[in-house]
Short mmCIF file of N, CA and C in Angstrom, two decimals:
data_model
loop_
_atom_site.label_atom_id
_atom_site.label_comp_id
_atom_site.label_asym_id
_atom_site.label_seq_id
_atom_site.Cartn_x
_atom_site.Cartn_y
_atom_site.Cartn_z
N UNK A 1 -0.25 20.39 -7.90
CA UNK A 1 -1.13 19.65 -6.99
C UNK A 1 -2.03 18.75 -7.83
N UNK A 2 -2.20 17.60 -6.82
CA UNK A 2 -3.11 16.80 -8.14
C UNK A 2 -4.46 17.23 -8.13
N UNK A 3 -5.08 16.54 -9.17
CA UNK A 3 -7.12 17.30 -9.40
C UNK A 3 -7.35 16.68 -8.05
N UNK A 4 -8.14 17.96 -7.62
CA UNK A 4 -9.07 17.22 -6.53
C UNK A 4 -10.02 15.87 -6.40
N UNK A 5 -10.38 15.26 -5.60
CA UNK A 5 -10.96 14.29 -5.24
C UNK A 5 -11.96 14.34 -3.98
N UNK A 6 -12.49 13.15 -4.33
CA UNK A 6 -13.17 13.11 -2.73
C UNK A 6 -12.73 12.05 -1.88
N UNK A 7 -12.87 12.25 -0.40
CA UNK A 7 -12.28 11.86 0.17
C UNK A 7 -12.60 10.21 0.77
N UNK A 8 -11.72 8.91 0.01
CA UNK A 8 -12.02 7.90 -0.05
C UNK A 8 -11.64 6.93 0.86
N UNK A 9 -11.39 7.47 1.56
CA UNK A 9 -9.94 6.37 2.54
C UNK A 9 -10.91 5.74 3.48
N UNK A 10 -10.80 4.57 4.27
CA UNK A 10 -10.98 3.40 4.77
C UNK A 10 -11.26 3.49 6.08
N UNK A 11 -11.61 4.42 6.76
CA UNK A 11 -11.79 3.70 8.16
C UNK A 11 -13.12 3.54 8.24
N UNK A 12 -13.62 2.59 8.81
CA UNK A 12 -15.04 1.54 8.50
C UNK A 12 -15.27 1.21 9.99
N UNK A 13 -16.50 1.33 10.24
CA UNK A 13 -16.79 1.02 11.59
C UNK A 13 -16.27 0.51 12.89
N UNK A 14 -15.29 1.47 13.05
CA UNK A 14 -14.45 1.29 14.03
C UNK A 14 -13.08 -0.11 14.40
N UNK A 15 -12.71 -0.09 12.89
CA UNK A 15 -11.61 -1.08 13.04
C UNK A 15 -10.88 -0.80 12.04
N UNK A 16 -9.42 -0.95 12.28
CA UNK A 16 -8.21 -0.37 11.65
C UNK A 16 -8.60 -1.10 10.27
N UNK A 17 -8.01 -0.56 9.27
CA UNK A 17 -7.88 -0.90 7.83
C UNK A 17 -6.80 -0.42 7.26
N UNK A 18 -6.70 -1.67 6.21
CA UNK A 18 -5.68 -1.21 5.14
C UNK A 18 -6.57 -1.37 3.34
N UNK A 19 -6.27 -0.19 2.87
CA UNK A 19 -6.79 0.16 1.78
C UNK A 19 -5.77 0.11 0.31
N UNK A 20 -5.88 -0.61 -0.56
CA UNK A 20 -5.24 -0.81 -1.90
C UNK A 20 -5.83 -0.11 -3.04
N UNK A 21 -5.32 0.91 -3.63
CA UNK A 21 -5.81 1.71 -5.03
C UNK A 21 -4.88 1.79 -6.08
N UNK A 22 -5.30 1.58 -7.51
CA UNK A 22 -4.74 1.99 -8.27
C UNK A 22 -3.89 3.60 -8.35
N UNK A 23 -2.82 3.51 -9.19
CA UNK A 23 -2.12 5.39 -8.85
C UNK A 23 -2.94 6.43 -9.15
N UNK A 24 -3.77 5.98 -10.29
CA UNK A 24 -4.40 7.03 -10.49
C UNK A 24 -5.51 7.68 -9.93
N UNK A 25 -5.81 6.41 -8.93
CA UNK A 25 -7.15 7.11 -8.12
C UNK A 25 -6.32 7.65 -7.13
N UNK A 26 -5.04 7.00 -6.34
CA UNK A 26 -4.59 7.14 -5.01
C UNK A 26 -3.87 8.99 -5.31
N UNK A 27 -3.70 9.30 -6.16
CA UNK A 27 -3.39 10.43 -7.14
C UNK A 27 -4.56 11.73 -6.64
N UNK A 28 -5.90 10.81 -6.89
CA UNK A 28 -7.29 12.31 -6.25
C UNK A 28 -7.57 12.19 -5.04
N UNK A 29 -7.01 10.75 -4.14
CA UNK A 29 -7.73 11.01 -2.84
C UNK A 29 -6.76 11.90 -2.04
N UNK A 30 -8.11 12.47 -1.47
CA UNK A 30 -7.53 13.63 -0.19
C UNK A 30 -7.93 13.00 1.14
N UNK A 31 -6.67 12.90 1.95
CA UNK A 31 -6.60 12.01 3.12
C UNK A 31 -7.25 13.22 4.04
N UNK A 32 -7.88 12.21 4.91
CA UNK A 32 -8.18 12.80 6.39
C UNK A 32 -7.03 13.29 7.59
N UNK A 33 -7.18 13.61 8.93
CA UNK A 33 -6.06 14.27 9.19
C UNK A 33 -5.41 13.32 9.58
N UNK A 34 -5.46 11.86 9.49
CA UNK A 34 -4.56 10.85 10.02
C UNK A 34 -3.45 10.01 8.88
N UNK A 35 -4.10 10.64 7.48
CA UNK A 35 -3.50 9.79 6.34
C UNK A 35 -2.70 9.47 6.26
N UNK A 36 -2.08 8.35 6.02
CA UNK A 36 -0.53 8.17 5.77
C UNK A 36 -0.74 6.51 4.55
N UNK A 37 0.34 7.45 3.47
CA UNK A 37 0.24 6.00 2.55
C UNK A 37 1.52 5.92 1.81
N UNK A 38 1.82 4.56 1.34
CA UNK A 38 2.70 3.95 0.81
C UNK A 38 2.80 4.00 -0.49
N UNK A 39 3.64 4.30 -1.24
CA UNK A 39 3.54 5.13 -2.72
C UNK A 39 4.42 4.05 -3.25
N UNK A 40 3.83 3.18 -4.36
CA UNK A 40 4.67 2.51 -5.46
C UNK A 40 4.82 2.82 -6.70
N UNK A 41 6.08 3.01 -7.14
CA UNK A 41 6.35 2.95 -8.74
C UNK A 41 7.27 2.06 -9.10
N UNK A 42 7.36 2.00 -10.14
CA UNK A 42 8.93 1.56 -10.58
C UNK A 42 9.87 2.42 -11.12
N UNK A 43 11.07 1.58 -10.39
CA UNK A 43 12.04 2.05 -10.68
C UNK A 43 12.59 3.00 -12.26
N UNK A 44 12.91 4.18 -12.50
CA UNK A 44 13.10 4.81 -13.42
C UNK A 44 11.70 5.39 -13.69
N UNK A 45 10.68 5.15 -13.10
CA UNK A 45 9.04 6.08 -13.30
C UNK A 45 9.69 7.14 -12.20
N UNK A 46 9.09 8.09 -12.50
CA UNK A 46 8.56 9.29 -11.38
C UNK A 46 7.37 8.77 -10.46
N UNK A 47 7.82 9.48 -9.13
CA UNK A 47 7.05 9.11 -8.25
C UNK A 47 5.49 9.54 -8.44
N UNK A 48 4.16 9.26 -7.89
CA UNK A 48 2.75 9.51 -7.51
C UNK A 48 2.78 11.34 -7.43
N UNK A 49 2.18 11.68 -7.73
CA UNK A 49 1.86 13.14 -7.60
C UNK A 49 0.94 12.87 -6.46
N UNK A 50 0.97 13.29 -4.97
CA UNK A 50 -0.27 13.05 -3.96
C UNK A 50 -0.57 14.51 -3.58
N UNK A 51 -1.58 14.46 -2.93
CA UNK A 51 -2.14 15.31 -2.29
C UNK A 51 -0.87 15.72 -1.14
N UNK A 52 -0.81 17.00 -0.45
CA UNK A 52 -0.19 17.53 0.38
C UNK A 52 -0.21 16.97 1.42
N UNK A 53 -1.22 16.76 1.82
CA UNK A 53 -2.14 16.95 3.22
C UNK A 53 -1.73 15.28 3.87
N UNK A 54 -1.34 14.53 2.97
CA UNK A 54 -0.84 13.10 3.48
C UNK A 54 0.37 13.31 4.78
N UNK A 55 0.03 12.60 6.20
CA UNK A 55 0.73 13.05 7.04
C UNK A 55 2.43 12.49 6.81
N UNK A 56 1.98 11.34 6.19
CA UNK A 56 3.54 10.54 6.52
C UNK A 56 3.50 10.29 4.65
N UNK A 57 4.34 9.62 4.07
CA UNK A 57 4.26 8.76 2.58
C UNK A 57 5.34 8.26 2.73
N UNK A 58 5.26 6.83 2.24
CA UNK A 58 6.71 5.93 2.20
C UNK A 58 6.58 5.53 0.67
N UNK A 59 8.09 6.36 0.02
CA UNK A 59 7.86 5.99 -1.33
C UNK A 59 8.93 4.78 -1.89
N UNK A 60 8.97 3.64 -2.55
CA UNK A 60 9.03 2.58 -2.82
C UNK A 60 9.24 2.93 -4.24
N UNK A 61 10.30 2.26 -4.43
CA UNK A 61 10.38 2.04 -6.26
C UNK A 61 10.94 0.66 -6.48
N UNK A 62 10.28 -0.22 -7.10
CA UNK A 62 10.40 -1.91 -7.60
C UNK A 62 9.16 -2.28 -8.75
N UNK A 63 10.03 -2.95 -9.40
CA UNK A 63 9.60 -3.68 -10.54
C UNK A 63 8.01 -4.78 -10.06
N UNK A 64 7.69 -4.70 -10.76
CA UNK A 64 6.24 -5.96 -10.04
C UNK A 64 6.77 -7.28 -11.31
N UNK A 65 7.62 -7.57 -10.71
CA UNK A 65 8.22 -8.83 -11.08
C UNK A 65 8.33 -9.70 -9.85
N UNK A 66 8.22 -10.99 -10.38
CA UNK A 66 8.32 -12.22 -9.33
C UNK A 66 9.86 -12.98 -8.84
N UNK A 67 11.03 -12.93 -10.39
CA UNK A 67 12.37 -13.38 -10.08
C UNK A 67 13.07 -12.00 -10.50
N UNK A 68 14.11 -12.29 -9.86
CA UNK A 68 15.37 -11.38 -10.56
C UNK A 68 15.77 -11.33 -11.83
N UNK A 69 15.43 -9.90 -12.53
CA UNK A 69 16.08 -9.78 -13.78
C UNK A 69 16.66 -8.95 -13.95
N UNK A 70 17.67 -9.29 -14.97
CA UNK A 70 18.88 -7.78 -15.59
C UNK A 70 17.89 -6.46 -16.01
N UNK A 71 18.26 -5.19 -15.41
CA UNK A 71 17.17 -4.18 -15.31
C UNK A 71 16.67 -3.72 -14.64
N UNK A 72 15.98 -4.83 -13.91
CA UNK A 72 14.83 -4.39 -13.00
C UNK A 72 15.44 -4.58 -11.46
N UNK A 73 14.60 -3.89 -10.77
CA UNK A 73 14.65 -3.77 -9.33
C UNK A 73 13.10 -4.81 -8.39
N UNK A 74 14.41 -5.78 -8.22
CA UNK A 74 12.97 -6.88 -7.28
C UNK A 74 13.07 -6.62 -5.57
N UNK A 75 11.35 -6.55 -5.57
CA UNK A 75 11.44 -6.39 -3.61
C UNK A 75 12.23 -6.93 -3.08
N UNK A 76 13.18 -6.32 -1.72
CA UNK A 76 13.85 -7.10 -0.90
C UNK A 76 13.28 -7.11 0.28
N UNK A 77 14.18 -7.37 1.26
CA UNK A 77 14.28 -7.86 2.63
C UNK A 77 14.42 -6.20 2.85
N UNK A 78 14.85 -5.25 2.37
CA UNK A 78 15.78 -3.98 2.87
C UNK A 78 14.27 -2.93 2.70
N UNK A 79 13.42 -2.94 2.04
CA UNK A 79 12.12 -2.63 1.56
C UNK A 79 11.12 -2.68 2.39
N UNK A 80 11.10 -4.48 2.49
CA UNK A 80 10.16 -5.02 3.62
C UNK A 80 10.21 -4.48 5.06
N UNK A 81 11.66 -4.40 5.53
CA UNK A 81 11.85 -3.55 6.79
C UNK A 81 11.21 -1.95 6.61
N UNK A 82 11.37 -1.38 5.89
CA UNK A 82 10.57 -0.19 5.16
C UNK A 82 9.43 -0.11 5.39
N UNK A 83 8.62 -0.97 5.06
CA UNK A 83 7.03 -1.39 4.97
C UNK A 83 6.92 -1.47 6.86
N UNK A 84 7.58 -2.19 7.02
CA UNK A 84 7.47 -2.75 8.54
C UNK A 84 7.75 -2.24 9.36
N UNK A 85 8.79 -0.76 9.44
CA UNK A 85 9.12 -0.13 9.93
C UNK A 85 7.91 0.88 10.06
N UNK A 86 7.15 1.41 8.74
CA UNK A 86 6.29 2.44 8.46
C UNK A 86 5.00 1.39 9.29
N UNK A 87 4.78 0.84 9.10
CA UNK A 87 3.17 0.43 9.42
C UNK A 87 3.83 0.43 11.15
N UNK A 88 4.41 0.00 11.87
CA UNK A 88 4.73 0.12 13.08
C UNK A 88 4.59 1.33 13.35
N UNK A 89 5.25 2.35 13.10
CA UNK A 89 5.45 3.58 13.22
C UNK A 89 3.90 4.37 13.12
N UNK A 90 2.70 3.64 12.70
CA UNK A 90 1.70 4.29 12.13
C UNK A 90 0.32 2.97 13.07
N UNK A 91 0.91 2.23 13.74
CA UNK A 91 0.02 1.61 14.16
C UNK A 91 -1.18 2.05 14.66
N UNK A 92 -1.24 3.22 15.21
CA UNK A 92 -2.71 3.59 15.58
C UNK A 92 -3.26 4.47 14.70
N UNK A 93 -3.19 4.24 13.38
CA UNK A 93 -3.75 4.84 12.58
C UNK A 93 -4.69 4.15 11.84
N UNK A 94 -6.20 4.93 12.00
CA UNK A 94 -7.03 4.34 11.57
C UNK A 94 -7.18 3.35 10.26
N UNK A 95 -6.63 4.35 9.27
CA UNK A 95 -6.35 3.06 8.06
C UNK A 95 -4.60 3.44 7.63
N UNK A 96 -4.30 2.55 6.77
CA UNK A 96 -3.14 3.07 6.25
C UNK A 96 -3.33 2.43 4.60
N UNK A 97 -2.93 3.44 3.76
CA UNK A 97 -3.17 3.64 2.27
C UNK A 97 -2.24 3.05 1.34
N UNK A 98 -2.31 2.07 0.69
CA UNK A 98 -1.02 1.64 -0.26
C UNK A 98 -1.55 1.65 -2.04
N UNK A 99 -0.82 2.35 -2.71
CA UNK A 99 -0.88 2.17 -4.01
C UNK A 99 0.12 1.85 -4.79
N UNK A 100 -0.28 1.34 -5.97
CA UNK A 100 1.07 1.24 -6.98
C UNK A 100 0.39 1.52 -8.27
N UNK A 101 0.88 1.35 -9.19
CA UNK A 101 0.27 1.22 -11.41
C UNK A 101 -1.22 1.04 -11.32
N UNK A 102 -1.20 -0.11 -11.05
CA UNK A 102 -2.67 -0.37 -11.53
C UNK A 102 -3.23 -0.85 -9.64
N UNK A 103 -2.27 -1.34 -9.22
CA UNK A 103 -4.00 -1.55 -7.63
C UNK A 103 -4.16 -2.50 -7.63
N UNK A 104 -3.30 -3.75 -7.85
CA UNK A 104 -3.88 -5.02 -8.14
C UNK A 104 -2.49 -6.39 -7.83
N UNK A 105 -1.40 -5.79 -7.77
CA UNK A 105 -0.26 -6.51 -7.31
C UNK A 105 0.56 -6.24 -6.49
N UNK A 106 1.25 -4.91 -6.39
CA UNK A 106 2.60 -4.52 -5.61
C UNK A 106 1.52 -4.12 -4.02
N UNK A 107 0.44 -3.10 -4.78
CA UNK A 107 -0.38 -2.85 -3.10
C UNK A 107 -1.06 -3.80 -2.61
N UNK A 108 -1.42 -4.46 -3.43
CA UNK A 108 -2.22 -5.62 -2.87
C UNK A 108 -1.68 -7.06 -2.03
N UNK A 109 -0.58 -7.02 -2.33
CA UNK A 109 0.44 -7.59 -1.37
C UNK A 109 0.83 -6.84 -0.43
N UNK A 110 1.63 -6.07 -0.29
CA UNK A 110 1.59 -5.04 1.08
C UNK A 110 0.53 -5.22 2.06
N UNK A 111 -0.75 -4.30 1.24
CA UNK A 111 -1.82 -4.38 2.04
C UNK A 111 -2.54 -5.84 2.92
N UNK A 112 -2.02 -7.05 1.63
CA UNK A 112 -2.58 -8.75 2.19
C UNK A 112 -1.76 -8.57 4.13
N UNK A 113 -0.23 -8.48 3.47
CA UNK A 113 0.51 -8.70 4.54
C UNK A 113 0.24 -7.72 5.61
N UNK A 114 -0.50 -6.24 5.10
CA UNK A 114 0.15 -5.40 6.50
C UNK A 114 -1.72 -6.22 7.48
N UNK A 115 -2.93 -6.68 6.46
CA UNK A 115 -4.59 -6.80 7.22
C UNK A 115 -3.90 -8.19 8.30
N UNK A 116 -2.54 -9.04 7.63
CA UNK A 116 -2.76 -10.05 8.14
C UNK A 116 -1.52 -9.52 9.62
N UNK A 117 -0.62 -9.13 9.24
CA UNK A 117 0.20 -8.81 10.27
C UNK A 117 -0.52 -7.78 11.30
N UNK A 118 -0.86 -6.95 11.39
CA UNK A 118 -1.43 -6.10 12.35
C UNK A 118 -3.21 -5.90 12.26
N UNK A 119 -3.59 -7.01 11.95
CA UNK A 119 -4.54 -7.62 11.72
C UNK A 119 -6.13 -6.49 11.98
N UNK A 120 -5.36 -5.96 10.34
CA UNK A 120 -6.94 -4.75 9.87
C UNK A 120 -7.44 -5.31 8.90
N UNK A 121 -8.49 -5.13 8.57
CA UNK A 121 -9.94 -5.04 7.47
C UNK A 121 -8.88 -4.51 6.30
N UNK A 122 -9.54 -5.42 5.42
CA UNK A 122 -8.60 -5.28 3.88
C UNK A 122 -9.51 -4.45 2.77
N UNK A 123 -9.42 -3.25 2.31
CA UNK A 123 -10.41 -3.11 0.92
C UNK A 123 -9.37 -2.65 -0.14
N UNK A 124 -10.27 -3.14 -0.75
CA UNK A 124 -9.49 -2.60 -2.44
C UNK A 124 -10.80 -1.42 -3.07
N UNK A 125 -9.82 -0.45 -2.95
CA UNK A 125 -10.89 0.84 -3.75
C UNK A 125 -11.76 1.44 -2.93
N UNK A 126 -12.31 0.86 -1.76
CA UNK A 126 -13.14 1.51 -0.74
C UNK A 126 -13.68 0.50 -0.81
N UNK A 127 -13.66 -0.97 -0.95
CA UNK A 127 -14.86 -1.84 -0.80
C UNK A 127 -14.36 -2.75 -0.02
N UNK A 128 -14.86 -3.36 0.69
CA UNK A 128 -14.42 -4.60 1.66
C UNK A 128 -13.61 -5.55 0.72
N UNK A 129 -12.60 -6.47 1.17
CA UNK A 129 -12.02 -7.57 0.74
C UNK A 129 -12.66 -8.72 1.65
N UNK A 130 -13.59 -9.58 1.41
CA UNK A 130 -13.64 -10.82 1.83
C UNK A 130 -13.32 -11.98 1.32
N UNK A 131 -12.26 -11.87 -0.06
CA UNK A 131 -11.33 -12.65 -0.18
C UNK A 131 -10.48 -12.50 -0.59
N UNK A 132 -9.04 -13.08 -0.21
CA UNK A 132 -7.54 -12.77 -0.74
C UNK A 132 -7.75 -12.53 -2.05
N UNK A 133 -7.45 -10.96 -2.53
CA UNK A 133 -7.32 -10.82 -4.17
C UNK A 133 -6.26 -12.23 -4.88
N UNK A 134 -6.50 -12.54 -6.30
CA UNK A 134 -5.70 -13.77 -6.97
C UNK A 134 -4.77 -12.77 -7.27
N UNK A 135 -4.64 -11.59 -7.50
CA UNK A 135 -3.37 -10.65 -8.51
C UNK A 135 -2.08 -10.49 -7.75
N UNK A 136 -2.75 -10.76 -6.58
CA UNK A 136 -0.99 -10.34 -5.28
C UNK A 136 0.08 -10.68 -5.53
N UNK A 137 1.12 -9.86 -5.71
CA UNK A 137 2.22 -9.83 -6.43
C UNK A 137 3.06 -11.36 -4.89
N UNK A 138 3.56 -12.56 -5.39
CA UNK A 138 3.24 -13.69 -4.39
C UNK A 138 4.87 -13.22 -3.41
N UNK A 139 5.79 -12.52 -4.59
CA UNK A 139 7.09 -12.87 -4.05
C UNK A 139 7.08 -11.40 -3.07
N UNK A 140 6.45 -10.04 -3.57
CA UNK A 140 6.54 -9.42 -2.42
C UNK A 140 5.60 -10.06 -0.86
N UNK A 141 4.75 -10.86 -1.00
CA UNK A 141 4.33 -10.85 0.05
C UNK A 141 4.79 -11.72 0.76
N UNK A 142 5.93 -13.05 0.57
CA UNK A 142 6.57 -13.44 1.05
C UNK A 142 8.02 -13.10 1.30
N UNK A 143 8.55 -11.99 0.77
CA UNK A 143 10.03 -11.20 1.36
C UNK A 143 9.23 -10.68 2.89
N UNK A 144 7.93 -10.11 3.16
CA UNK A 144 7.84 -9.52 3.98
C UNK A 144 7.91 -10.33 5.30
N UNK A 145 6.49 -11.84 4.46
CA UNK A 145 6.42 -12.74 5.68
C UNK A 145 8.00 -13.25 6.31
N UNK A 146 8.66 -13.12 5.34
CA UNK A 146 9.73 -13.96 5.66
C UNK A 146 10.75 -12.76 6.80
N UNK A 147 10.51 -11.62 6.52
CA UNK A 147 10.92 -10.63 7.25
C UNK A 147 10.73 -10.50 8.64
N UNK A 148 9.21 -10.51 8.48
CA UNK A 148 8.43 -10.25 9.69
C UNK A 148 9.11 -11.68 11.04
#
């Protein structure tokens, strides 16, 4: 089980959210009884060690690369339905949780696309986003738009 934590997750004065963390924090938070989050690694890493208590987890393995290379595994269209499938499936859930490595590209795209598609409050780490992070990984967040 991972070290305990306290409990960090996103729902903010009564409006849905989507929340972006690095692995290693998304690693101590202990979800409330609605949690459900999106787990990134890459491909050939081992998955997030999470807490139990997470109701749903959609785990994801891709490279945080922008083109196709020999090796690596780049987001698709087959993924994005994944993402899109899960956040549908979870729509009335107060927030929904996405991490990857560091918290700053693979979730932070997800999360851009899921505040703008089902249109929740964006934070990174527990803090409000009032502007599009610059790190957003550009090509996952357009497989999705392009999905959606």
């Amino acid at each position: 089980m991972p070290a305990p934590g306290r409990n960090l997750l996103c729902y903010h004065y009564g409006m849905p959210s989507v929340a972006f963390y690095p692995r290693a924090v998304a690693q101590r938070l202990v979800p409330d009884d609605q949690g459900v989050i999106i787990s990134i690694h890459d491909a050939g890493q081992l998955p997030a060690d999470l807490h139990p208590d997470w109701k749903d987890v959609l785990r994801l393995s891709f490279h945080d690369i922008d083109v196709a290379e020999d090796g690596f595994e780049l987001f698709d269209a087959s993924m994005a339905q994944e993402v899109m499938d899960f956040a549908t499936r979870h729509a009335d859930k107060p927030c929904i949780t996405v991490h990857c490595n560091m918290g700053v590209s693979r979730s932070a795209a997800i999360a851009l696309f899921l505040s703008e598609w089902q249109n929740r409050d964006l934070y990174q780490q527990g803090r409000r986003c009032l502007n599009i992070p610059d790190s957003y990984n550009r090509t996952v967040h357009r497989v999705l738009t392009n999905t959606w």
